[in-house]
mmCIF file of C-alpha atoms and ligand atoms in Angstrom:
data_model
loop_
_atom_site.group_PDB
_atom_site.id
_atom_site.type_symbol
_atom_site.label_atom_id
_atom_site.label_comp_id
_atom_site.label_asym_id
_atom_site.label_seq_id
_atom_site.Cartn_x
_atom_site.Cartn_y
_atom_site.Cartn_z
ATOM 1 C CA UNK A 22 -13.750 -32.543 -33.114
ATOM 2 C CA UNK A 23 -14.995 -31.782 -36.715
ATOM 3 C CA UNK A 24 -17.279 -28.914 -36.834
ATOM 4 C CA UNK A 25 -21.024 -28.762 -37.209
ATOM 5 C CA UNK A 26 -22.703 -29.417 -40.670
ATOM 6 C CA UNK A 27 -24.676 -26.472 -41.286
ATOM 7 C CA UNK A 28 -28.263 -27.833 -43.078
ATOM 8 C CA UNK A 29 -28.884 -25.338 -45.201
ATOM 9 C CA UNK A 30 -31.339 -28.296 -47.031
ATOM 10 C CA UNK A 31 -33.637 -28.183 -44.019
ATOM 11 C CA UNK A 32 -33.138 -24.811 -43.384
ATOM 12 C CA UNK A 33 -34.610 -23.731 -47.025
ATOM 13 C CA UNK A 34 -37.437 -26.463 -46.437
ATOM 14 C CA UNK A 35 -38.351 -24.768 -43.550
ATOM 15 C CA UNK A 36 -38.693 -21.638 -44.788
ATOM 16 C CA UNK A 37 -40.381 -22.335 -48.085
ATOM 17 C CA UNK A 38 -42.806 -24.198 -45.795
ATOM 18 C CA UNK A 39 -43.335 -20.928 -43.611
ATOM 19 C CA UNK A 40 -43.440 -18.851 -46.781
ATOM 20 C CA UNK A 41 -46.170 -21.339 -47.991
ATOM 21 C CA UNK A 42 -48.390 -20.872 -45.197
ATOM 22 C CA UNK A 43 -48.227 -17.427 -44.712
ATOM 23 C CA UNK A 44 -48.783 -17.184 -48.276
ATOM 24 C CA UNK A 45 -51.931 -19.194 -48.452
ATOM 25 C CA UNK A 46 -53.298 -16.529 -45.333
ATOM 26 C CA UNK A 47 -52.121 -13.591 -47.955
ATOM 27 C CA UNK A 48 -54.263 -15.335 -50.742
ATOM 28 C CA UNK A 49 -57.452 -15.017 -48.006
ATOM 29 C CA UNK A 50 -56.827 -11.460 -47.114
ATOM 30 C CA UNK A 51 -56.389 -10.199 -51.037
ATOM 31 C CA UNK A 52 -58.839 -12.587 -52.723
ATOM 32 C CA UNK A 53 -55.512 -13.577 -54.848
ATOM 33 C CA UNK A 54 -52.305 -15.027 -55.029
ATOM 34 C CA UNK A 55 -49.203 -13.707 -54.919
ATOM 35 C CA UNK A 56 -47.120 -14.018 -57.852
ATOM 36 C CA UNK A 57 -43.783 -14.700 -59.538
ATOM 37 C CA UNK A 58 -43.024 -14.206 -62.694
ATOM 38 C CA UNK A 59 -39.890 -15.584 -64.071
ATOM 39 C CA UNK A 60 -38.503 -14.575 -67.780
ATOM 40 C CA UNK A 61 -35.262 -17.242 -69.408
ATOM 41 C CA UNK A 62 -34.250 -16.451 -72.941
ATOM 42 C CA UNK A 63 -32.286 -19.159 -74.935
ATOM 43 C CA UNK A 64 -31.783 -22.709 -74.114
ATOM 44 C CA UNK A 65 -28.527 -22.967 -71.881
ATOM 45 C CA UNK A 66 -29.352 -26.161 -69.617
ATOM 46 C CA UNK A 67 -28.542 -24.851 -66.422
ATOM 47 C CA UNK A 68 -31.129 -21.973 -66.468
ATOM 48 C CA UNK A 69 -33.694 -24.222 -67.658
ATOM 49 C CA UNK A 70 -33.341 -26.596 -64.463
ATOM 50 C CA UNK A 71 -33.027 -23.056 -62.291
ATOM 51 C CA UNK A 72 -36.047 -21.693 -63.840
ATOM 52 C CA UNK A 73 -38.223 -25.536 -64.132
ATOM 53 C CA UNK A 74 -37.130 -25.584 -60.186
ATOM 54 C CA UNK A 75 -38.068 -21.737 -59.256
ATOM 55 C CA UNK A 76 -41.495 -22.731 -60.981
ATOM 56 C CA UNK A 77 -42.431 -25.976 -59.079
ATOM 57 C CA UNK A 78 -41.415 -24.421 -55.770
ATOM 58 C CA UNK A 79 -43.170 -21.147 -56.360
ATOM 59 C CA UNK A 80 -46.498 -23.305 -57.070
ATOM 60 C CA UNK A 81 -46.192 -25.351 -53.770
ATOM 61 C CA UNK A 82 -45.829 -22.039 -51.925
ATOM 62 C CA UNK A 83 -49.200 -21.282 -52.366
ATOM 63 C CA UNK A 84 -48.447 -18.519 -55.159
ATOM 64 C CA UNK A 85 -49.189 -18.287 -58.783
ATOM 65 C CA UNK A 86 -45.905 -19.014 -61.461
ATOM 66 C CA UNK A 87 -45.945 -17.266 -64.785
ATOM 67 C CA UNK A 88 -43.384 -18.510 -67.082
ATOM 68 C CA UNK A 89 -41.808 -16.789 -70.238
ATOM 69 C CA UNK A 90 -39.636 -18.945 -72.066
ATOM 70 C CA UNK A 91 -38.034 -17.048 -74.973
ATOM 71 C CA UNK A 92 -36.071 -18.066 -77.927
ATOM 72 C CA UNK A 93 -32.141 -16.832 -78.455
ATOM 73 C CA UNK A 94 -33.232 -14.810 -81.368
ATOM 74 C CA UNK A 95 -34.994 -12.492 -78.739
ATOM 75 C CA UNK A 96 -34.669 -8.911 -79.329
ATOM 76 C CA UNK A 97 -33.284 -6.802 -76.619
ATOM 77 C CA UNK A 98 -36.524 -4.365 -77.433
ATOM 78 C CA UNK A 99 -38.635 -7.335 -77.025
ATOM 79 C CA UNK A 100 -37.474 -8.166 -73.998
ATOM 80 C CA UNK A 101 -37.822 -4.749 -72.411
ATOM 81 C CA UNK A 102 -41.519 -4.453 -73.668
ATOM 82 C CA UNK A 103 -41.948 -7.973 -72.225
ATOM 83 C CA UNK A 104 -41.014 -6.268 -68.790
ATOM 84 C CA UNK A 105 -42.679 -3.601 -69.258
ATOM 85 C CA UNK A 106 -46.073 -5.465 -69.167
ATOM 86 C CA UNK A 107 -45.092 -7.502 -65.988
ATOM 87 C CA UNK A 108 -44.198 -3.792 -64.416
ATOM 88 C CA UNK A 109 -47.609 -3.191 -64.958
ATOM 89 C CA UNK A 110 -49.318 -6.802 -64.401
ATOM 90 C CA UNK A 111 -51.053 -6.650 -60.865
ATOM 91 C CA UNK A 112 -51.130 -10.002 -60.645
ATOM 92 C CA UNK A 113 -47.252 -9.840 -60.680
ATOM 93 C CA UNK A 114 -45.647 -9.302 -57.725
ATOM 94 C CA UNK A 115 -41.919 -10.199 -58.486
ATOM 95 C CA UNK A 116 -39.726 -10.428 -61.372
ATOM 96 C CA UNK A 117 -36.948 -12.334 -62.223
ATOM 97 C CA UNK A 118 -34.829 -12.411 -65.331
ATOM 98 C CA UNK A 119 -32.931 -15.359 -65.301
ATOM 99 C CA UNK A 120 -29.264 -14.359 -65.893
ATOM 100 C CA UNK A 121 -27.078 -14.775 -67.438
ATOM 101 C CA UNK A 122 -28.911 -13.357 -70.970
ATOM 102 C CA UNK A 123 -27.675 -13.992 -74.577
ATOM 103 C CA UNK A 124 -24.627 -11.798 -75.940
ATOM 104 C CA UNK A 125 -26.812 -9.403 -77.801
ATOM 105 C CA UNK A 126 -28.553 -8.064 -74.883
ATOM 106 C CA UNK A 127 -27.602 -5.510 -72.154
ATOM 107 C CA UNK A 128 -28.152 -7.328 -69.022
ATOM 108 C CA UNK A 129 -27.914 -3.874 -66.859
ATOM 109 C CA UNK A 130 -30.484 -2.506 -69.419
ATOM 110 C CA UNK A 131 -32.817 -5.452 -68.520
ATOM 111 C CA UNK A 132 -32.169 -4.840 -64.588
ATOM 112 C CA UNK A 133 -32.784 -0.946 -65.054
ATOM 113 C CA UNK A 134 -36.255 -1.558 -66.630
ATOM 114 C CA UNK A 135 -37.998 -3.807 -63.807
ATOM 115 C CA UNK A 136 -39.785 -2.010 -61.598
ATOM 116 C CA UNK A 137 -37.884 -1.950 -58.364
ATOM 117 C CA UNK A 138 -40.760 -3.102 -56.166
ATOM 118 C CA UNK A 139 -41.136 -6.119 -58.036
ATOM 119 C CA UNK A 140 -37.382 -6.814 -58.169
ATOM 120 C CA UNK A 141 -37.231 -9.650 -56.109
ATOM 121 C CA UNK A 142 -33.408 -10.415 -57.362
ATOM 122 C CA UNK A 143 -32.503 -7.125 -55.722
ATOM 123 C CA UNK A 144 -30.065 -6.153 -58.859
ATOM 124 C CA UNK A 145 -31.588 -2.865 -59.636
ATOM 125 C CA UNK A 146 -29.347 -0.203 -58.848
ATOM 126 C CA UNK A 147 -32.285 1.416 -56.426
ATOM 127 C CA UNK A 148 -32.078 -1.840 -54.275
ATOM 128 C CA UNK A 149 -28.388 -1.792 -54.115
ATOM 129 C CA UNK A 150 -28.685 1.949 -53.087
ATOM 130 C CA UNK A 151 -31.118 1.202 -50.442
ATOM 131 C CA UNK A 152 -29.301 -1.562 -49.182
ATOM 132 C CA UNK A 153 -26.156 0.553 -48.482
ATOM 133 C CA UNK A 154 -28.384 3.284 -47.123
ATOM 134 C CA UNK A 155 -30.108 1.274 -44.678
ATOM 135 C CA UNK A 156 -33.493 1.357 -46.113
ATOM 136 C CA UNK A 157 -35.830 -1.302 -47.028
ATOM 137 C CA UNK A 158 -35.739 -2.716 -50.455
ATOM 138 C CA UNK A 159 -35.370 -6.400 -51.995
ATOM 139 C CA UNK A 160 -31.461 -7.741 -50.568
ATOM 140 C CA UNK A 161 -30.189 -10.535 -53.287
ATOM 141 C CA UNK A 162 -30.922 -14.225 -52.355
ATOM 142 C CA UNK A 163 -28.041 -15.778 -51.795
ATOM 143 C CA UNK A 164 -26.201 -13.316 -49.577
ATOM 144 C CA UNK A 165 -29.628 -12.787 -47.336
ATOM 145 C CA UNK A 166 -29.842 -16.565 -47.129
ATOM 146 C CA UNK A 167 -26.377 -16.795 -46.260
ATOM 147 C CA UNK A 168 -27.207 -14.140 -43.550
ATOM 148 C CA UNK A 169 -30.301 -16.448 -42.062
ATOM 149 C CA UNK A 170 -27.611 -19.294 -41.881
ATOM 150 C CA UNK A 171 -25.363 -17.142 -39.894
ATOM 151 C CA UNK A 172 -27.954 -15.224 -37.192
ATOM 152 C CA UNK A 173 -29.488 -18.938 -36.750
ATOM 153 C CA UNK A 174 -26.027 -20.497 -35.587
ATOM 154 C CA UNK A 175 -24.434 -17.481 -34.169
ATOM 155 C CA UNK A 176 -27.164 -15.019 -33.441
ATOM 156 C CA UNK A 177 -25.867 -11.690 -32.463
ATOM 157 C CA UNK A 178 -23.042 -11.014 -35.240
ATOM 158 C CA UNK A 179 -22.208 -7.726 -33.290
ATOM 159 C CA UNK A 180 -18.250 -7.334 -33.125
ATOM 160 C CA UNK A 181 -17.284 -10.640 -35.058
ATOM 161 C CA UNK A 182 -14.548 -10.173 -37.906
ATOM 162 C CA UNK A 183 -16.127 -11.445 -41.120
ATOM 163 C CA UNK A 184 -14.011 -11.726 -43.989
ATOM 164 C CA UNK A 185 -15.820 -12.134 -47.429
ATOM 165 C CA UNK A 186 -14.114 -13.229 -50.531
ATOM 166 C CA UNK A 187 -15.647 -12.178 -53.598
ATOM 167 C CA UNK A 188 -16.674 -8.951 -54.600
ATOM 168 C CA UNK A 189 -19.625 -9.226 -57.040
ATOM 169 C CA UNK A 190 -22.924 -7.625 -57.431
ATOM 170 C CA UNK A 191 -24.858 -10.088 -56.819
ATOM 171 C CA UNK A 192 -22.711 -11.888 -53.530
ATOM 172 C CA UNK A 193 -19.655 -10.031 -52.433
ATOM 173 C CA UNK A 194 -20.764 -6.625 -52.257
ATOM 174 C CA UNK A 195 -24.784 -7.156 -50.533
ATOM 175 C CA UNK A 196 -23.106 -9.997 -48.239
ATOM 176 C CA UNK A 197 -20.607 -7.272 -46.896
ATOM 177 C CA UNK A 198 -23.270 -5.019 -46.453
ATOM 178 C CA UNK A 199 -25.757 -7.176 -44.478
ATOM 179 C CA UNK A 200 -22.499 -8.149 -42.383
ATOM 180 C CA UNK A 201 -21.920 -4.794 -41.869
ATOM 181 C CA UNK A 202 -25.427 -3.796 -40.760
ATOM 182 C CA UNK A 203 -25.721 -6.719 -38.441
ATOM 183 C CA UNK A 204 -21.956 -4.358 -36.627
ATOM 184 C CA UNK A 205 -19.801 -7.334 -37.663
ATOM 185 C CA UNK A 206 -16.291 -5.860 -38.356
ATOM 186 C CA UNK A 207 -16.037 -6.239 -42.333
ATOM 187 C CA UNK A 208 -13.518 -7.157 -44.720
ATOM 188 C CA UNK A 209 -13.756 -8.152 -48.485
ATOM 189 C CA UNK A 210 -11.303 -9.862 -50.406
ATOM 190 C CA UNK A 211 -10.546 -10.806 -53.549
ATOM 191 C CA UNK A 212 -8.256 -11.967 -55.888
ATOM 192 C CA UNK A 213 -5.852 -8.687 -55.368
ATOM 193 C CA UNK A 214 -5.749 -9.354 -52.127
ATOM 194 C CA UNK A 215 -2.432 -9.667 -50.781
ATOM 195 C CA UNK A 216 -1.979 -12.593 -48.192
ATOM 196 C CA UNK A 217 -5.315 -13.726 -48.651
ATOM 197 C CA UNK A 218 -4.975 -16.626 -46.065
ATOM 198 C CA UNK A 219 -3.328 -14.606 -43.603
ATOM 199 C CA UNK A 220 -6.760 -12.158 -44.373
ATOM 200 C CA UNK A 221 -9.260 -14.811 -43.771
ATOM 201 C CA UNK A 222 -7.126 -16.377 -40.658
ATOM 202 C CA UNK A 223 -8.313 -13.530 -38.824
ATOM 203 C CA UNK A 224 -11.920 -14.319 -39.418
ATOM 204 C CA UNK A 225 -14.857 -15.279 -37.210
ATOM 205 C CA UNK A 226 -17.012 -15.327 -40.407
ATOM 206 C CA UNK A 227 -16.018 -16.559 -43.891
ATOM 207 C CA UNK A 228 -17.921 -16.568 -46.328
ATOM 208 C CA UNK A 229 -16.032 -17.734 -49.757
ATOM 209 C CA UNK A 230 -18.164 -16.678 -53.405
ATOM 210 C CA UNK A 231 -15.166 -16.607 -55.580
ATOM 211 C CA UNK A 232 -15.748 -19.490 -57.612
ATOM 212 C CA UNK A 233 -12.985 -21.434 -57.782
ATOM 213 C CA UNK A 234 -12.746 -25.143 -56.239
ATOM 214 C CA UNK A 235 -11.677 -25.605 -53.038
ATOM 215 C CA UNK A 236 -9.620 -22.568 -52.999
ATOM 216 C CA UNK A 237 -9.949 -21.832 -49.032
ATOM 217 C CA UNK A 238 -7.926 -24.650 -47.259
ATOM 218 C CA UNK A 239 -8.105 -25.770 -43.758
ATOM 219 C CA UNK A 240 -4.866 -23.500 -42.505
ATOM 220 C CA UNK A 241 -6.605 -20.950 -43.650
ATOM 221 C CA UNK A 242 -9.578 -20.793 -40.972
ATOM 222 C CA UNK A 243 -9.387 -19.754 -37.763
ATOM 223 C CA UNK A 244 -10.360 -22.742 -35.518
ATOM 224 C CA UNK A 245 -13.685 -22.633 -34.685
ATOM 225 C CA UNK A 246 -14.785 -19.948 -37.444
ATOM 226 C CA UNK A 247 -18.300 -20.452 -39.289
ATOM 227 C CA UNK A 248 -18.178 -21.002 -42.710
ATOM 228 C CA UNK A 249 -20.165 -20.160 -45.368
ATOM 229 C CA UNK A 250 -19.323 -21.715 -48.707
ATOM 230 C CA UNK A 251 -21.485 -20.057 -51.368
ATOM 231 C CA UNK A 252 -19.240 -22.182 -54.773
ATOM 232 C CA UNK A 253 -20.510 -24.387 -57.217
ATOM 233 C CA UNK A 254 -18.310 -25.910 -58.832
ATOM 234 C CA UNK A 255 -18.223 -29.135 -61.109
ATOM 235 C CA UNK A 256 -14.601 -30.962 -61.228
ATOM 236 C CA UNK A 257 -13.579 -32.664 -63.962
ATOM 237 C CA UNK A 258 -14.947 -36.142 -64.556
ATOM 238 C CA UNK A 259 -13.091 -39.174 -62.683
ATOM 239 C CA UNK A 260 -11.918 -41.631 -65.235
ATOM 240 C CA UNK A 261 -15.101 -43.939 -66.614
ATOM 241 C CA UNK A 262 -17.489 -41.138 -64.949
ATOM 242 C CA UNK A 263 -19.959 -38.919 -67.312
ATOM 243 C CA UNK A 264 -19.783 -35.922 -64.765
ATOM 244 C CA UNK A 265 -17.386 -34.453 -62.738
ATOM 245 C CA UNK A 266 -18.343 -33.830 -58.604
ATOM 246 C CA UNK A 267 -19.443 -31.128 -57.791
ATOM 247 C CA UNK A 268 -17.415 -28.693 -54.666
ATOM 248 C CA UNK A 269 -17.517 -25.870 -53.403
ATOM 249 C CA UNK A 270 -15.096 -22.805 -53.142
ATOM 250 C CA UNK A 271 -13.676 -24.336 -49.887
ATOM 251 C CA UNK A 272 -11.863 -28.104 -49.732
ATOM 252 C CA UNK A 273 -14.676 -28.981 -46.734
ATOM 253 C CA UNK A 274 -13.557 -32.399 -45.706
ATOM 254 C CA UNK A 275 -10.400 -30.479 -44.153
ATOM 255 C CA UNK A 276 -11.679 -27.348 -43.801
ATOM 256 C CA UNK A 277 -14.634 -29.025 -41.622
ATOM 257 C CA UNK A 278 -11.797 -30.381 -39.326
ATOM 258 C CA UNK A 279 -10.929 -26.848 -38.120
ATOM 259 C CA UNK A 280 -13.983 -24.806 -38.265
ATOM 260 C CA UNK A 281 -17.004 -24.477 -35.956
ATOM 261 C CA UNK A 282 -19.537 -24.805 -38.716
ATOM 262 C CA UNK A 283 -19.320 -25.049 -42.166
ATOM 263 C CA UNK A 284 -22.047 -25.305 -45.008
ATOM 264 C CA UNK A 285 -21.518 -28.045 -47.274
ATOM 265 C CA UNK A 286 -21.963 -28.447 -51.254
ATOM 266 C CA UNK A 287 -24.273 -29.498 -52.586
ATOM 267 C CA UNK A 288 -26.987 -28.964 -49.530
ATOM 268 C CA UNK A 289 -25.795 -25.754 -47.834
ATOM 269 C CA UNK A 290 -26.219 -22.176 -49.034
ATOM 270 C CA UNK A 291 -27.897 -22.844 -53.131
ATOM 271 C CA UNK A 292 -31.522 -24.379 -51.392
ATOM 272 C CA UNK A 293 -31.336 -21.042 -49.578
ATOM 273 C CA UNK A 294 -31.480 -18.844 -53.015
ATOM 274 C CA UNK A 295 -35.285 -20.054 -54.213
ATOM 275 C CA UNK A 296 -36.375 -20.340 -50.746
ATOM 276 C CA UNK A 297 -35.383 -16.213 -49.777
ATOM 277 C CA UNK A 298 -36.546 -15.466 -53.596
ATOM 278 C CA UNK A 299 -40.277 -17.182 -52.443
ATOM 279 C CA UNK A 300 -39.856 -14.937 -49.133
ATOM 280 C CA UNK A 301 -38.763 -11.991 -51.559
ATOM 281 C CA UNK A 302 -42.095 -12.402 -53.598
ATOM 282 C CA UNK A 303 -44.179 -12.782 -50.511
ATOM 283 C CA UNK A 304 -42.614 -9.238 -49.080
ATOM 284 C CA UNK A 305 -43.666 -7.887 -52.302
ATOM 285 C CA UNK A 306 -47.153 -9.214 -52.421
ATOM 286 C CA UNK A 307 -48.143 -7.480 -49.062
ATOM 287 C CA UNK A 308 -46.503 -4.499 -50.302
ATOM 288 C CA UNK A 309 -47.874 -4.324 -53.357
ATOM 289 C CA UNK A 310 -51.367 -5.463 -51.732
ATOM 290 C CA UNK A 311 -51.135 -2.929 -48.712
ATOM 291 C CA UNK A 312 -51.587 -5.568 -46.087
ATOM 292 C CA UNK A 313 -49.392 -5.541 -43.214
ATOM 293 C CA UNK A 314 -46.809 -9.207 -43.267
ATOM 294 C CA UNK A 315 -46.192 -9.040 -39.791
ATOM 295 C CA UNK A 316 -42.321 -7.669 -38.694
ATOM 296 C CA UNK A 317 -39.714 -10.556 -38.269
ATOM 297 C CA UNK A 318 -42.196 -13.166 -39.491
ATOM 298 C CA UNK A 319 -40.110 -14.775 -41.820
HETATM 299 N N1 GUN B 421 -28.696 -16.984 -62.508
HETATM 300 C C1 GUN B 421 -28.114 -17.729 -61.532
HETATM 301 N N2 GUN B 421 -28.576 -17.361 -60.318
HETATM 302 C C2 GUN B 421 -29.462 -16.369 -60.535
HETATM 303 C C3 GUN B 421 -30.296 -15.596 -59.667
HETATM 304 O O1 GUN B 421 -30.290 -15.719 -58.433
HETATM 305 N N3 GUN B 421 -31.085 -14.695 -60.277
HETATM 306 C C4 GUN B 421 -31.100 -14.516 -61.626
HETATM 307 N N4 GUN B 421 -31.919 -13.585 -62.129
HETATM 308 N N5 GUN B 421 -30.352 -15.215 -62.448
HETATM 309 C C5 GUN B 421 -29.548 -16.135 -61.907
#
């Protein structure tokens, strides 16, 4: 029998809807709204949709969306003063710098200077460090949605072998830790890996953010393993088509014959990132406000 399609669609909806709410009770308690603000520099058409789409859903969650669109020609000295202020806004909860950032400007440079209570990305080095410590910071959005896939279809984690493959900031490495805190029994992979699909055979948990299409292949999963397919990638066009499809990092229609669950692409984990960033801003709202958001509400 195929495996389950994981929803990550309705999943997202859900939670922006929770978010929402418990965002419009925040905006009673602190006579304000929380708010995002969200900084793109240059024109490059995918961050524009990202950031037009982080916008429209942080305004139906019942928070305020401030918006700095910046030319190319932006200085990296502008930029930082331009962060600066937010870091000091009160009406500014959490900050995102849509990545990735013109040539000319050090992207680390631009993560080191947000505050890191109002890094709702969790890039800055101080989130990272907390997350490995075990203390409470902002986790990156697409590995904690990922998590909130896993815990709702397999709830307790505790003992399962997860294999991740990828080992970037902003996926890999916070995925394996989250994994890791939640006593799975970790392993990361990447392209060094030797006999990568005898690696993630062995898993319970995959979770696949290398970015290349439909690498993972149905031998490769264990049968009845969750999968978590965090690619996006667009194939080239068909013949007499303008665009290419778009797949993930694993070739689902087989791989969806052997596993347990599986997220698909488009619809499974990328909802998930602007939904956990609304959840990230809310968490820093009540911080930032001093009012209590009570534990394990969203
Ligand atoms: N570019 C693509 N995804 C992201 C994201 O989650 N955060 C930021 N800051 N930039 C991105």
């Amino acid at each position: 029998m195929a495996g389950t399609i994981i929803d990550g669609k309705a999943f997202a909806a859900q939670l922006r809807e929770k978010v929402g709410t418990l965002a419009a009770a925040f905006e009673e308690k602190a006579g304000r709204k929380a708010g995002l603000a969200v900084v793109l520099v240059g024109e490059d058409p995918a961050s524009q949709v990202y950031v037009g789409s982080k916008g429209k859903a942080t305004i139906a969650a019942n928070m305020a969306s401030f918006e700095h669109r910046l030319p190319d020609s932006t200085s990296e000295g502008e930029l930082l003063s331009l962060v600066e202020r937010l870091n000091a806004d009160p009406a500014v909860d959490g900050i995102l710098v849509q990545l990735p950032l013109p040539d000319h400007i050090d992207e680390q440079a631009v993560i080191a200077a947000i505050d890191p209570d109002k890094d709702v990305d969790g890039f800055h080095v101080t989130n990272a460090g907390r997350l490995a410590v075990g203390q409470s910071g902002f986790v990156p959005c697409t590995p904690l949605g990922c998590m909130m896939l896993l815990t709702d279809r397999l709830g307790d984690l505790s003992g399962l072998d997860a294999v991740v493959i990828g080992r970037s900031n902003i996926v890999g490495k916070p995925m394996a830790q989250l994994l890791l805190d939640a006593n799975a029994t970790v392993t990361i992979a990447h392209s060094r890996t030797k006999d990568l699909a005898d690696v993630v055979r062995r898993a319970d948990i995959v979770v696949a953010a290398v970015g290349r299409a439909e690498m993972v292949r149905a031998d490769w999963i264990k049968p009845g393993a969750t999968v978590i397919d965090v690619g996006i990638n667009r194939l080239a066009p068909e013949p007499g088509a303008s665009k290419g499809r778009l797949v993930g990092d694993v070739a689902f229609g087989e791989a969806r014959e052997v596993a347990g669950a599986i997220t698909p692409v488009p619809g499974g984990v990328g909802p998930m990132t602007i939904a956990v960033l609304l959840r990230n801003t809310l968490v820093a709202a009540h911080r930032n406000a001093g009012i209590d958001l009570p534990e394990g509400a969203i």
